[in-house]
Short mmCIF file of C-alpha atoms in Angstrom, two decimals:
data_model
loop_
_atom_site.label_atom_id
_atom_site.label_comp_id
_atom_site.label_asym_id
_atom_site.label_seq_id
_atom_site.Cartn_x
_atom_site.Cartn_y
_atom_site.Cartn_z
CA MET H 14 -3.48 -12.17 7.86
CA TYR H 15 0.20 -11.28 7.83
CA ILE H 16 2.23 -8.27 8.88
CA ALA H 17 5.44 -7.30 7.14
CA ARG H 18 7.57 -5.12 9.41
CA PHE H 19 10.57 -3.21 8.10
CA SER H 20 12.95 -1.83 10.73
CA TYR H 21 15.34 0.97 9.84
CA ASP H 22 18.39 2.25 11.69
CA VAL H 23 19.29 5.86 10.93
CA GLN H 24 21.49 8.48 12.50
CA PRO H 25 19.61 11.29 14.31
CA ILE H 26 20.68 13.81 11.66
CA ASN H 27 18.90 11.70 8.99
CA ARG H 28 15.77 10.97 11.00
CA GLN H 29 13.45 13.45 9.23
CA SER H 30 14.65 12.36 5.80
CA ALA H 31 13.99 8.74 6.76
CA ILE H 32 10.51 9.64 8.00
CA ASP H 33 9.83 11.32 4.65
CA PHE H 34 11.00 8.21 2.76
CA ILE H 35 8.81 5.96 4.92
CA HIS H 36 5.79 8.24 4.47
CA ARG H 37 6.13 7.64 0.72
CA GLU H 38 6.15 3.91 1.43
CA VAL H 39 3.00 4.19 3.58
CA GLU H 40 1.20 6.17 0.88
CA ALA H 41 2.20 3.65 -1.81
CA ALA H 42 0.80 0.82 0.29
CA ARG H 43 -2.43 2.73 0.86
CA ARG H 44 -2.78 3.42 -2.87
CA ASN H 45 -2.65 -0.35 -3.27
CA ARG H 46 -5.45 -0.67 -0.70
CA LEU H 47 -3.17 -2.02 2.01
CA LYS H 48 -3.25 -0.94 5.63
CA ALA H 49 0.17 0.53 6.47
CA ARG H 50 1.71 2.65 9.18
CA LEU H 51 4.95 4.30 10.26
CA LEU H 52 6.02 3.35 13.78
CA VAL H 53 8.31 5.60 15.81
CA PRO H 54 9.65 3.73 18.85
CA LEU H 55 9.50 5.80 22.02
CA THR H 56 11.95 3.42 23.69
CA ARG H 57 14.26 0.85 22.18
CA GLY H 58 16.76 -1.69 23.33
CA GLN H 59 20.42 -1.78 22.43
CA GLY H 60 20.66 -1.98 18.64
CA GLY H 61 16.90 -1.47 18.20
CA ALA H 62 15.50 0.19 15.10
CA ALA H 63 15.01 3.95 15.01
CA LEU H 64 11.94 3.71 12.74
CA GLN H 65 9.62 0.97 11.55
CA PHE H 66 7.13 0.50 8.76
CA GLU H 67 4.35 -2.08 8.90
CA VAL H 68 1.97 -3.25 6.22
CA GLU H 69 -0.90 -5.72 6.63
CA LEU H 70 -1.19 -8.42 3.99
CA THR H 71 -3.81 -11.05 3.30
CA SER H 72 -1.32 -13.36 1.57
CA LEU H 73 2.42 -13.80 1.28
CA ASP H 74 2.13 -13.18 -2.46
CA GLN H 75 1.20 -9.59 -1.63
CA PHE H 76 4.56 -9.22 0.12
CA ASP H 77 6.46 -10.08 -3.07
CA GLN H 78 4.24 -7.79 -5.13
CA PHE H 79 4.71 -4.89 -2.72
CA ARG H 80 8.47 -5.39 -2.58
CA GLU H 81 8.70 -5.36 -6.38
CA ARG H 82 6.40 -2.39 -7.04
CA GLY H 83 6.80 -0.67 -3.67
CA VAL H 84 6.79 3.09 -3.78
CA GLY H 85 6.46 3.72 -7.48
CA SER H 86 4.25 2.69 -10.28
CA ASP H 87 7.14 0.76 -11.82
CA GLU H 88 10.25 -1.09 -10.72
CA GLU H 89 12.56 1.69 -11.92
CA GLU H 90 10.95 4.31 -9.69
CA THR H 91 11.00 1.91 -6.75
CA GLY H 92 14.68 1.18 -7.43
CA ARG H 93 15.53 4.90 -7.36
CA TRP H 94 13.61 5.31 -4.09
CA MET H 95 15.37 2.30 -2.51
CA HIS H 96 18.80 3.55 -3.59
CA ALA H 97 18.22 7.06 -2.21
CA PHE H 98 16.83 5.71 1.06
CA SER H 99 19.70 3.24 1.48
CA GLU H 100 22.19 6.10 1.38
CA ILE H 101 20.97 7.40 4.76
CA LEU H 102 20.55 4.03 6.48
CA ALA H 103 23.16 3.11 9.10
CA SER H 104 22.67 -0.60 8.30
CA PRO H 105 20.52 -2.71 5.99
CA PRO H 106 16.84 -2.83 7.03
CA THR H 107 15.54 -5.77 8.97
CA VAL H 108 12.43 -7.39 7.54
CA GLU H 109 10.12 -9.53 9.64
CA LEU H 110 7.10 -11.44 8.36
CA LEU H 111 4.55 -12.20 11.05
CA ARG H 112 1.36 -14.21 10.92
CA VAL H 113 -1.53 -12.81 12.93
CA GLU H 114 -2.90 -15.63 15.04
CA ASP H 115 -6.66 -15.99 14.90
CA SER H 116 -7.89 -16.50 18.47
CA ARG H 117 -11.00 -18.49 17.46
#
């Protein structure tokens, strides 16, 4: 299993708007039968992300598919969502791909 983690840096004034954008991302993932969640750091180091989004994937191919379709039912809708969200970001999002280690 893999986890894709998207970290977003936003100004406090844009925090609620960013949460709303990420909630759309969580719902899109869930519609695609993926386990997703919004993470709100209670503490963060210097330069740490204000908000994070995680989605669990069974393969790396799912990552590409989710990035292409993302929030909408088509690439155009996803493109509009990404453009609107990017306008309130303080910096480009950080994307991490993690492999969940099986402890067997």
